[in-house]
Tab-separated table of C-alpha atoms in Angstrom:
chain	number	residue	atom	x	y	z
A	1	UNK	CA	0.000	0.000	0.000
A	2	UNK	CA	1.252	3.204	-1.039
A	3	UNK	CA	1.327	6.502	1.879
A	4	UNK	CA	2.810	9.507	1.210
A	5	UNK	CA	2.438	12.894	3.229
A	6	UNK	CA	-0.105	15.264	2.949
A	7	UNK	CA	0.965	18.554	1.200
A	8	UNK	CA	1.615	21.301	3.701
A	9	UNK	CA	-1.207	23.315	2.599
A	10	UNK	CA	-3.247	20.403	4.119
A	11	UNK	CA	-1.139	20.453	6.911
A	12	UNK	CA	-1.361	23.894	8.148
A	13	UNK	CA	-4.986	23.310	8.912
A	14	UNK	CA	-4.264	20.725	11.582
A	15	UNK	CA	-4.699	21.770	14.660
A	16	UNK	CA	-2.412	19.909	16.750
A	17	UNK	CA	0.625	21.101	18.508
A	18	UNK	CA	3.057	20.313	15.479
A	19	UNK	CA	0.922	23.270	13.593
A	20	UNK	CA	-0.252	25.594	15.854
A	21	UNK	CA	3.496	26.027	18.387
A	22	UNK	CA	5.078	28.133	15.378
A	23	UNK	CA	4.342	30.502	12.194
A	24	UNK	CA	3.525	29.735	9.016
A	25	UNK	CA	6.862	30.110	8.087
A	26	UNK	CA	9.025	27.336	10.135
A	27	UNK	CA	9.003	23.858	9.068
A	28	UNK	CA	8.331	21.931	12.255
A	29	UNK	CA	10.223	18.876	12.327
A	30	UNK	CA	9.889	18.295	16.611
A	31	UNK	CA	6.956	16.587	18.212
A	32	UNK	CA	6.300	12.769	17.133
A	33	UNK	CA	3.639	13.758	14.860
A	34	UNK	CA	3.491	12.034	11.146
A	35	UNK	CA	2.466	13.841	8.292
A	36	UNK	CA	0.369	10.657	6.536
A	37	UNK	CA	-3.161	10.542	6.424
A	38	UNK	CA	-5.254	8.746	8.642
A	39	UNK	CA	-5.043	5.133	7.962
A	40	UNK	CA	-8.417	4.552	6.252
A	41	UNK	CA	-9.899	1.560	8.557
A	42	UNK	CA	-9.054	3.490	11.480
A	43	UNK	CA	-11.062	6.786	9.625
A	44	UNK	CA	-13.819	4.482	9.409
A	45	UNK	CA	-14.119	3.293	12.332
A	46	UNK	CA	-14.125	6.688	14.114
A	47	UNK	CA	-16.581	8.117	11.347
A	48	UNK	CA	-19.059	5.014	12.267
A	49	UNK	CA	-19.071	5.731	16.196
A	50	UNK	CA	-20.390	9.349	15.487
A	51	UNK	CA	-22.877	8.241	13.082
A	52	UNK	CA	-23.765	5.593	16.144
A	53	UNK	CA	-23.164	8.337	18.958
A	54	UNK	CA	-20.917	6.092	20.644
A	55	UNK	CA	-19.500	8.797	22.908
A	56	UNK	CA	-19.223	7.641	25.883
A	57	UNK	CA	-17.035	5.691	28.436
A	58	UNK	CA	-14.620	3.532	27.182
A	59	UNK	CA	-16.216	-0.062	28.412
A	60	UNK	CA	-13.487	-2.301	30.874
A	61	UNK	CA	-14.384	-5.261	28.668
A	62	UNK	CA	-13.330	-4.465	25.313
A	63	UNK	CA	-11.536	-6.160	21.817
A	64	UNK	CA	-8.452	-4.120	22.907
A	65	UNK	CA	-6.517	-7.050	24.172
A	66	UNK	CA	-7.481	-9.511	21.463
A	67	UNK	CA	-6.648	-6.992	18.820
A	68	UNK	CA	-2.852	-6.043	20.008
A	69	UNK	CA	-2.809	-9.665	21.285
A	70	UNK	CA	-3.525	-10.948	17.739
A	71	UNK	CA	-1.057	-8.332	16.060
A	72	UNK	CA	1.270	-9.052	18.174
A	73	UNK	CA	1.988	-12.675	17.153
A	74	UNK	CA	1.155	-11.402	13.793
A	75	UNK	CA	4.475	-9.105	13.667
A	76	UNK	CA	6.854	-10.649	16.314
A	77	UNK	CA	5.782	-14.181	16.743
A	78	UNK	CA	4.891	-13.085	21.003
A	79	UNK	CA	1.870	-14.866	22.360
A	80	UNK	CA	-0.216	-12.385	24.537
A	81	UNK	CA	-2.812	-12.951	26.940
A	82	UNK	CA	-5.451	-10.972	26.347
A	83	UNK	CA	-6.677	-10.851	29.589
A	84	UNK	CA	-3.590	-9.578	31.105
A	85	UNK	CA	-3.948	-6.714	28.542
A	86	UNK	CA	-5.184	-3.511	30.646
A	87	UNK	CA	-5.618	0.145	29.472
A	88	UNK	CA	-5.423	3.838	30.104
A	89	UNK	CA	-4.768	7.341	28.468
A	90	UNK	CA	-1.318	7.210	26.857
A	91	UNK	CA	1.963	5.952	27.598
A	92	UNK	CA	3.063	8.703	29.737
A	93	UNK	CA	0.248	7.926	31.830
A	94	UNK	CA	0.843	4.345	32.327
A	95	UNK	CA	4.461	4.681	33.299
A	96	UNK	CA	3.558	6.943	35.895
A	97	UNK	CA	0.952	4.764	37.169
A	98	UNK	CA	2.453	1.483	37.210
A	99	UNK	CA	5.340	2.816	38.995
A	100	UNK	CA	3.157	4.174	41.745
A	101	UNK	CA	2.226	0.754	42.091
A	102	UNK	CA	5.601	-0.260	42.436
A	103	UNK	CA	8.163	1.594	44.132
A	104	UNK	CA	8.098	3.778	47.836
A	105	UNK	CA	8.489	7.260	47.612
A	106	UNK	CA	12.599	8.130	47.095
A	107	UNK	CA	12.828	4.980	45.034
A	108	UNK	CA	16.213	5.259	42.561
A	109	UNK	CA	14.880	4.428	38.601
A	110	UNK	CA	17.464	3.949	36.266
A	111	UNK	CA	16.858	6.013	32.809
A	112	UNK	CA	19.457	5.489	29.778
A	113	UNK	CA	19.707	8.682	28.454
A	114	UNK	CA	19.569	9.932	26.209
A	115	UNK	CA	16.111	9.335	26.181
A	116	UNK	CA	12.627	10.709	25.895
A	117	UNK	CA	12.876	13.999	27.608
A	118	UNK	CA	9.306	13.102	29.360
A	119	UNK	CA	10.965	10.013	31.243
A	120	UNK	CA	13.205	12.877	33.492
A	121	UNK	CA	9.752	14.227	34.343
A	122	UNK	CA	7.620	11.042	34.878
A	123	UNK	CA	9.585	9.193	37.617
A	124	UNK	CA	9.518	12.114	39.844
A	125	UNK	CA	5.861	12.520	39.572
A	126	UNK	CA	5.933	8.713	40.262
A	127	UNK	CA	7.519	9.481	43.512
A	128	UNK	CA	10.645	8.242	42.658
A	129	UNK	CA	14.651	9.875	41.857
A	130	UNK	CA	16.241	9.464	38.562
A	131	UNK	CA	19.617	7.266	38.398
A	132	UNK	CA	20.823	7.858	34.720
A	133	UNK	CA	23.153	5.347	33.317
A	134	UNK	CA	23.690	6.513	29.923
A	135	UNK	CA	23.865	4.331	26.532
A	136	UNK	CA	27.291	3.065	25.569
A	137	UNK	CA	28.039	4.242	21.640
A	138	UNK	CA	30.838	3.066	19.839
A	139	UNK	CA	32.042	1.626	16.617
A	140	UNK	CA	29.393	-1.412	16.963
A	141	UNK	CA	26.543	1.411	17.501
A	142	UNK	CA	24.391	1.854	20.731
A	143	UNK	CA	24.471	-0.684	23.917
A	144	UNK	CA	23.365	-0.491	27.481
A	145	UNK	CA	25.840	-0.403	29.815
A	146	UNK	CA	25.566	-3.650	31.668
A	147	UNK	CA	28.287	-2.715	33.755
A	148	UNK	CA	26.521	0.920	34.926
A	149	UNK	CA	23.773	-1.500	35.297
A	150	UNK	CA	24.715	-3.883	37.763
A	151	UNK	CA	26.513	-0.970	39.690
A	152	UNK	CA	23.186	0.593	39.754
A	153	UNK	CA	21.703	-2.619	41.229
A	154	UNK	CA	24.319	-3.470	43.934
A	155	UNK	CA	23.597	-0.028	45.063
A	156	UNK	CA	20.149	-0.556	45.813
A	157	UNK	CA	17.909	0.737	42.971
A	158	UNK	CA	15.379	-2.137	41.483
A	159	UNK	CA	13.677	-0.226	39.078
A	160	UNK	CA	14.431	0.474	35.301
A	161	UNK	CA	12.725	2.757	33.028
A	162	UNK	CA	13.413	0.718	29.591
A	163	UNK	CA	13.036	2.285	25.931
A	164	UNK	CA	13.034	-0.382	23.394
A	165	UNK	CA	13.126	1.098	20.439
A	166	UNK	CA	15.163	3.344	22.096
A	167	UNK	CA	14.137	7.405	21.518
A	168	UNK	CA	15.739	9.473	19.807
A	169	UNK	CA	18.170	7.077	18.344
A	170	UNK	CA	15.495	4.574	17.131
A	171	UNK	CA	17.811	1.733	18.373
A	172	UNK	CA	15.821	-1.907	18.994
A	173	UNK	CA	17.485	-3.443	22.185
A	174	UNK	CA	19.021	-6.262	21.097
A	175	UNK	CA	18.531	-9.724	22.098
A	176	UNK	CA	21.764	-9.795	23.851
A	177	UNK	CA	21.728	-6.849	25.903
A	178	UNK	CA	17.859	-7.412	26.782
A	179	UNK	CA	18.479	-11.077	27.977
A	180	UNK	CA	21.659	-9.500	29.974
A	181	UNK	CA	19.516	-6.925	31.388
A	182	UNK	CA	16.872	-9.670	32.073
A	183	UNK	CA	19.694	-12.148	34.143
A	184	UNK	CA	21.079	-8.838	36.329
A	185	UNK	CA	17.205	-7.926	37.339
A	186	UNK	CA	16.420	-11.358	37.824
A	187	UNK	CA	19.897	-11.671	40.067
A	188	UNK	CA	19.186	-8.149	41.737
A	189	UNK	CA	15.219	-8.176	42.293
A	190	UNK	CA	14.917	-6.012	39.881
A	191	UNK	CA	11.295	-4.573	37.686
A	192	UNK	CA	11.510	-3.760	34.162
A	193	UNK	CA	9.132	-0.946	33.247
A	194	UNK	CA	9.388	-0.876	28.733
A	195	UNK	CA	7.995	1.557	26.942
A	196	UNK	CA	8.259	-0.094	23.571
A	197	UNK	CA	5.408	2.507	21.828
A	198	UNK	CA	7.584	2.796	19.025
A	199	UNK	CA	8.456	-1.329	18.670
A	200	UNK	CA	5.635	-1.491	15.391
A	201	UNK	CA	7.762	0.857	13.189
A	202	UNK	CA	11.390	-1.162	13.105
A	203	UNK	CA	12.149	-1.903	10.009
A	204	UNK	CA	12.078	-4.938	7.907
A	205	UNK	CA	16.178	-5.397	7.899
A	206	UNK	CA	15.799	-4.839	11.881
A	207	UNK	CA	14.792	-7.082	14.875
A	208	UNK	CA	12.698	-5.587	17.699
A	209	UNK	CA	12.301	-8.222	20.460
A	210	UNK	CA	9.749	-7.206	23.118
A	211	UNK	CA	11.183	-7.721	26.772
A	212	UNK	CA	8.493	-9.946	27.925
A	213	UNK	CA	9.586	-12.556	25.528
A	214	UNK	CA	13.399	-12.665	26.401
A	215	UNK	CA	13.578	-14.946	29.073
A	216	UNK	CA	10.776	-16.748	31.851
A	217	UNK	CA	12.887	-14.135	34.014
A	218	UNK	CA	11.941	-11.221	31.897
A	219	UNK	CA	8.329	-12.315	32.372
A	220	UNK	CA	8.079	-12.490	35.544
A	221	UNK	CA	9.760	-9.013	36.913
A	222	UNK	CA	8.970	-7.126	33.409
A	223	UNK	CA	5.655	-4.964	32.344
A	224	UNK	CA	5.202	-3.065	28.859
A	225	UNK	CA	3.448	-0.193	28.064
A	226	UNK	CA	2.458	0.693	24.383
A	227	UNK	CA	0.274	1.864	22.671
A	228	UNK	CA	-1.178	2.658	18.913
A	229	UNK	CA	-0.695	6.184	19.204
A	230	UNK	CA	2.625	6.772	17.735
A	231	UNK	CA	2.739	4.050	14.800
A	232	UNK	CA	-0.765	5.093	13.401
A	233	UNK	CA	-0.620	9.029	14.602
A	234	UNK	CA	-3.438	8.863	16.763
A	235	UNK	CA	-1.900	10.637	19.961
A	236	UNK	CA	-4.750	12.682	20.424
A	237	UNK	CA	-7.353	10.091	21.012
A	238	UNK	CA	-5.596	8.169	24.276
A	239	UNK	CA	-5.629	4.818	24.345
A	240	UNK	CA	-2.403	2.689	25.821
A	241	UNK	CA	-1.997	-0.619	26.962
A	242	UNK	CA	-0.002	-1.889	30.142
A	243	UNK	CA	0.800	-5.908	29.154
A	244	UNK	CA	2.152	-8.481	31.599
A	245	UNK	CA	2.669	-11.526	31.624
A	246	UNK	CA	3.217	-13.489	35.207
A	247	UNK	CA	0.464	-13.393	37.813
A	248	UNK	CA	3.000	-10.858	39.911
A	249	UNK	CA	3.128	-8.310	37.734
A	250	UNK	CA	-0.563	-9.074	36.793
A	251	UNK	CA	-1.444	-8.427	40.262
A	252	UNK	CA	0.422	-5.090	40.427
A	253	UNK	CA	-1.920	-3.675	37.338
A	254	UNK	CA	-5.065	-5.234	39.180
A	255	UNK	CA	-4.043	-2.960	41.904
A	256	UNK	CA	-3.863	0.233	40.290
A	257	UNK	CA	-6.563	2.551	41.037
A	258	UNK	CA	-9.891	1.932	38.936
A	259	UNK	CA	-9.432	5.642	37.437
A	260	UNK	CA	-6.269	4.428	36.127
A	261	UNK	CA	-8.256	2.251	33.418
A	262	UNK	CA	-11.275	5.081	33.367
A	263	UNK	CA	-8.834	7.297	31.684
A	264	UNK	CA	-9.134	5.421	28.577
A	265	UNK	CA	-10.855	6.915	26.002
A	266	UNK	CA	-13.418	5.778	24.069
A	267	UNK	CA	-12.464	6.663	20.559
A	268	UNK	CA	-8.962	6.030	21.306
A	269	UNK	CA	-9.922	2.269	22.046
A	270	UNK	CA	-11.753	2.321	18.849
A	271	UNK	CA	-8.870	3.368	16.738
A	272	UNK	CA	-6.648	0.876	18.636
A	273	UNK	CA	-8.836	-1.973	17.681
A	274	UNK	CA	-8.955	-0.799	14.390
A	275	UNK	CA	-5.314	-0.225	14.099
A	276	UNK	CA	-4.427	-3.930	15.334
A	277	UNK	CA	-6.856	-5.308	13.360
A	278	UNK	CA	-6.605	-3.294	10.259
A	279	UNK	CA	-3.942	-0.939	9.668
A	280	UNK	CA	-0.770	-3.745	8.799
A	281	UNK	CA	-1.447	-2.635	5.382
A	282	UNK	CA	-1.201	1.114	6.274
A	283	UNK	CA	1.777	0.594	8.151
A	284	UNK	CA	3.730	-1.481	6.039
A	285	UNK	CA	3.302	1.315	3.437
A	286	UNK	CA	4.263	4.157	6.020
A	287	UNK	CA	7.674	2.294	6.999
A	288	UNK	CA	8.341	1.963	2.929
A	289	UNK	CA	8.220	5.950	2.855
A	290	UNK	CA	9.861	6.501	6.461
A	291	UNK	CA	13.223	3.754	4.683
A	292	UNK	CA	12.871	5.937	1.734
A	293	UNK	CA	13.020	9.362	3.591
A	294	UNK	CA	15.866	8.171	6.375
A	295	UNK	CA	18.034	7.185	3.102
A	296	UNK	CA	17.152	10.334	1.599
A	297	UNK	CA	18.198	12.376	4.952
A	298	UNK	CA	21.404	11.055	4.715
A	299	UNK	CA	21.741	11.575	1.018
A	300	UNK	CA	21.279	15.436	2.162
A	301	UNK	CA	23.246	15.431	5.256
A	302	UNK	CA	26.244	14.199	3.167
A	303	UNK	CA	25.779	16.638	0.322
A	304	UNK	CA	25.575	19.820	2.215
A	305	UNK	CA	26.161	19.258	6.060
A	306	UNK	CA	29.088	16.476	5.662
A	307	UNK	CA	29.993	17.618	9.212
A	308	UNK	CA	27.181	16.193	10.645
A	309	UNK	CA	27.494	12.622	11.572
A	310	UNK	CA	24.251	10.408	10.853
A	311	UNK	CA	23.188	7.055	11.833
A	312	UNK	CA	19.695	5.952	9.909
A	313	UNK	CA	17.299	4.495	12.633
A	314	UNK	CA	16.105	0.943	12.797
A	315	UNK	CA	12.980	2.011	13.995
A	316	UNK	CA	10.409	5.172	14.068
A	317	UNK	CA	10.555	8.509	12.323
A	318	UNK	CA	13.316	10.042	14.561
A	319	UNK	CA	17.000	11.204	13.729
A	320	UNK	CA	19.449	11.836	16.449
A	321	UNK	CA	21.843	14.544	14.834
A	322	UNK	CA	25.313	15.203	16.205
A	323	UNK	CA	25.567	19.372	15.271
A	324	UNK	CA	28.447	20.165	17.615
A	325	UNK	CA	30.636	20.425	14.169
A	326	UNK	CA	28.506	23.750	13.680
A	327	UNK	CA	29.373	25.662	16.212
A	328	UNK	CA	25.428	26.315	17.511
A	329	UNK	CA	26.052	25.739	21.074
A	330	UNK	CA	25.017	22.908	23.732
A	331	UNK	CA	21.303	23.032	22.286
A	332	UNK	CA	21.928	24.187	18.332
A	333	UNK	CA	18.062	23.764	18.048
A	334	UNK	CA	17.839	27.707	19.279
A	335	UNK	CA	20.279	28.475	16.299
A	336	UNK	CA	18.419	25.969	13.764
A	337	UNK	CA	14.840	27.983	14.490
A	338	UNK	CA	16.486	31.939	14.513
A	339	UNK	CA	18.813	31.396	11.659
A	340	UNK	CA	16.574	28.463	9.349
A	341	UNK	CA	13.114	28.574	10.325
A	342	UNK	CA	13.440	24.835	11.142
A	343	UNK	CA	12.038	23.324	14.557
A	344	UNK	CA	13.819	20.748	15.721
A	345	UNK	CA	13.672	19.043	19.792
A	346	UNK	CA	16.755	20.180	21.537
A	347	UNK	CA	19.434	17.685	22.345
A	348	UNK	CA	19.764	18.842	26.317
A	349	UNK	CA	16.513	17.681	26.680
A	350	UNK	CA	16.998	14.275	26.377
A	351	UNK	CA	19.943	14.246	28.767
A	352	UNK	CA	23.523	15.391	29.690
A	353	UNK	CA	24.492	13.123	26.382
A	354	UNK	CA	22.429	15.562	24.399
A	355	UNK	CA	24.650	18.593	24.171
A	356	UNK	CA	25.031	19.593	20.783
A	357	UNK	CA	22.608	17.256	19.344
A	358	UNK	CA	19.002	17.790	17.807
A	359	UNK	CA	16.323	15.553	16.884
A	360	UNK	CA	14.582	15.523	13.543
A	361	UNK	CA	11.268	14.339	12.790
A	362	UNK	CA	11.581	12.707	9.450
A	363	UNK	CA	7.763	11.213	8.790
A	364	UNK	CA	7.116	14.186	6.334
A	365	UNK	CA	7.168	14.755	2.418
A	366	UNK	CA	10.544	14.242	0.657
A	367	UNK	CA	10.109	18.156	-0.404
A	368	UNK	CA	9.439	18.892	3.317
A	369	UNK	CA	12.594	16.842	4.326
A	370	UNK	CA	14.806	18.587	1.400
A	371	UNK	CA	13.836	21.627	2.172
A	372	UNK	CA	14.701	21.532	6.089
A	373	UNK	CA	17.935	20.512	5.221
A	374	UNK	CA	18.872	23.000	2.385
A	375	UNK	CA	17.790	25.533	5.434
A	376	UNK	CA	20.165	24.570	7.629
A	377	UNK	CA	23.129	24.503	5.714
A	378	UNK	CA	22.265	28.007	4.253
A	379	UNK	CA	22.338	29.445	7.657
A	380	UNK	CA	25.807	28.002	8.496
C-alpha cells in the first residue's frame, strides 16, 4: 500500500501542537507527529461511532486485548494474553501509574539517556529519583551499559525505566543486551518498566524483540506499556496498553486505582482496535516511505552538512543529529529555528548526552525533508 504525506497546505490546517506552536513560516520537524493521512480503517471506524453516537465511556471489557494480542503474534511471533492486557490514556500515563504501584516514595529508577525527555519528568511525579546510566556508543553502535547496570543494582535501585526502540536514536534493544539486562534484574530483584510505543515501526532489515519474551525471568519481573498512538498518529485520542505476563506483575496492574483504566478513552480504544486489526497494510506502506526518507536524509546530510554525523534508525521517524561540528552551542536547536526557520527538539533535553545534538522528525514529504535541510546549511 502506497502513503505519502499530505501537502503542507493540508497540513497547516491541523490543529495539533506540530501546527499551531510556530508561524507559518518554520518547518516543524519536533513533536512525534506524522504527516500521513489517517489510515483509512481506522477513519472508518471513528466516522461510524459518530454516526452511532458512541461517545461515551470507554467499556473495561473491550476487543483491545485480542486486537494487540492478535497483532502481536502477527508481527513478532509473542503470544499475549489478552486478559492480562489492561488500558489507560497514553503511555506517559501508564508509566507513571504502574510505577506508583511499584516503588516507595525516594525509590532510585534507572533512565538510559539519552532518552525521551518526558521520562526525566515522569519518575519524579511517580515518587521516585532518577539514576541515569547513559547508553554506551561506539564503533558497533548503541548498547546499554551492563556494567553501569549492575553498579546501579548493587547499590540498591530495582527499578528500570526501559526504551526499546530506544528514543531518539530509534535503536531496537538487542537480544543480547535485553536477555543480559533480564539475568542482572532477575539476580538483583529487579522490575523492568518498557515503553516499547515505538516497537511497530522497526524496520524490515531490523529485529525488535519485546522484553516480555526474552527470558521466563523477563516475564516475571517485566511490564510493557504501548500503545497505537505513535505508529498510526493517533496521539490525540488516548488509548495505551499496560501488558504483563506473570500473575505478579498481573497483580500489580489489578491494583492500580480503577481511574487508572477510566482514563481510557473511548475513541482512542476504537482506533486501537482498528489499528491492530486493520492498519498492517497502512503501516507497512508508512515504513516503505519513512526507509525511503531516512536514506534520503542522509543523502542530504552528506551533500551539504558532511559535518554532521548520521546514523539511519532501525525504527520510528526520529533522527538523532550530532551538530556540535557547527558551532550552535550545547542546544543548536535555538540556532536551527532563529537562523533556518526549522524546529527541531533540543538535544539537552533528552539528557547530559544531548549537548550539541538535535532531533529531527523525518515522517514528512521528501520536499518537506529537502527543504529543512537546504535551510540549515544556508544558515551556516
Amino acid at each position: 500500500m502506497n502513503v505519502t504525506a499530505e501537502p503542507l497546505t493540508l497540513l497547516r490546517e491541523r490543529t495539533s501542537m506540530k501546527w499551531r506552536t510556530y508561524p507559518g513560516d518554520v518547518l516543524p520537524l519536533f513533536i512525534a507527529e506524522m504527516d500521513y493521512p489517517l489510515a483509512e480503517p481506522i477513519a472508518d471506524a471513528l466516522h461510524d461511532a459518530v454516526r452511532r453516537s458512541d461517545t461515551g465511556y470507554a467499556a473495561p471489557a473491550n476487543d483491545l486485548g485480542e486486537a494487540f494480542a492478535g497483532f502481536a503474534g502477527n508481527r513478532w511471533g509473542w503470544r499475549v494474553d489478552p486478559d492480562q492486557v489492561a488500558s489507560t490514556t497514553d503511555v506517559s500515563v501508564a508509566i507513571v501509574e504502574t510505577l506508583r504501584g511499584l516503588i516507595l516514595p525516594g525509590d532510585r529508577v534507572v533512565i538510559t539517556p539519552p532518552v525521551y525527555p518526558p521520562f526525566f519528568d515522569l519518575v519524579a511525579e511517580s515518587g521516585g529519583r532518577v539514576e541515569p546510566v547513559p547508553l554506551l556508543h561506539g564503533q558497533t553502535g548503541w548498547t546499554l551499559d551492563l556494567d553501569a547496570l549492575e553498579r546501579a543494582f548493587l547499590g540498591g535501585t530495582r527499578f528500570i525505566l526501559l526504551c526499546n526502540p530506544h528514543n531518539p536514536i530509534g535503536h531496537p534493544h538487542g537480544i543480547e543486551d535485553l536477555t543480559a539486562l533480564a539475568e542482572l534484574a532477575a539476580r538483583h530483584g529487579v522490575t523492568v518498566v518498557s515503553d516499547e510505543v515505538h516497537a511497530p515501526l522497526t524496520q524490515a532489515g531490523a529485529v525488535f524483540t519485546p522484553y516480555l519474551t526474552v527470558s521466563p525471568e523477563a516475564a516475571e519481573h517485566g511490564v510493557c506499556l504501548t500503545s497505537a498512538s505513535k505508529t498510526w498518529n493517533l496521539a490525540g485520542l488516548k488509548c495505551a496498553l499496560i501488558v504483563t505476563a506473570s500473575e505478579r506483575m498481573r497483580r500489580v496492574v489489578t491494583a492500580l486505582p480503577q481511574e487508572v483504566s477510566w482514563r481510557t478513552s473511548q475513541f482512542g480504544l476504537i482506533a486501537g482496535v482498528a489499528a491492530y486489526r486493520h492498519g498492517q497494510p497502512w503501516l507497512d506502506g508508512v515504513l516503505a516511505a519513512l526507509d525511503a526518507n531516512r536514506g534520503l536524509l542522509g543523502a542530504l546530510l552528506d551533500a551539504q552538512l558532511p559535518g554532521v554525523p548520521y546514523s539511519p534508525p532501525d525504527a520510528g521517524f526520529l533522527a538523532w543529529l550530532d551538530l556540535r561540528s557547527l558551532g550552535w552551542g550545547d542546544d543548536p536547536s535555538v540556532a536551527a529555528l532563529e537562523r533556518a526557520k526549522v524546529a527541531l527538539s533540543p538535544g539537552p533535553m533528552f539528557g547530559t548526552p544531548g549537548q550539541g545534538f538535535a532531533r529531527l522528525n523525518f515522517a514528512c514529504s521528501p520536499e518537506v525533508l529537502s527543504e529543512a535541510i537546504s535551510r540549515l546549511a544556508a544558515a551556516i
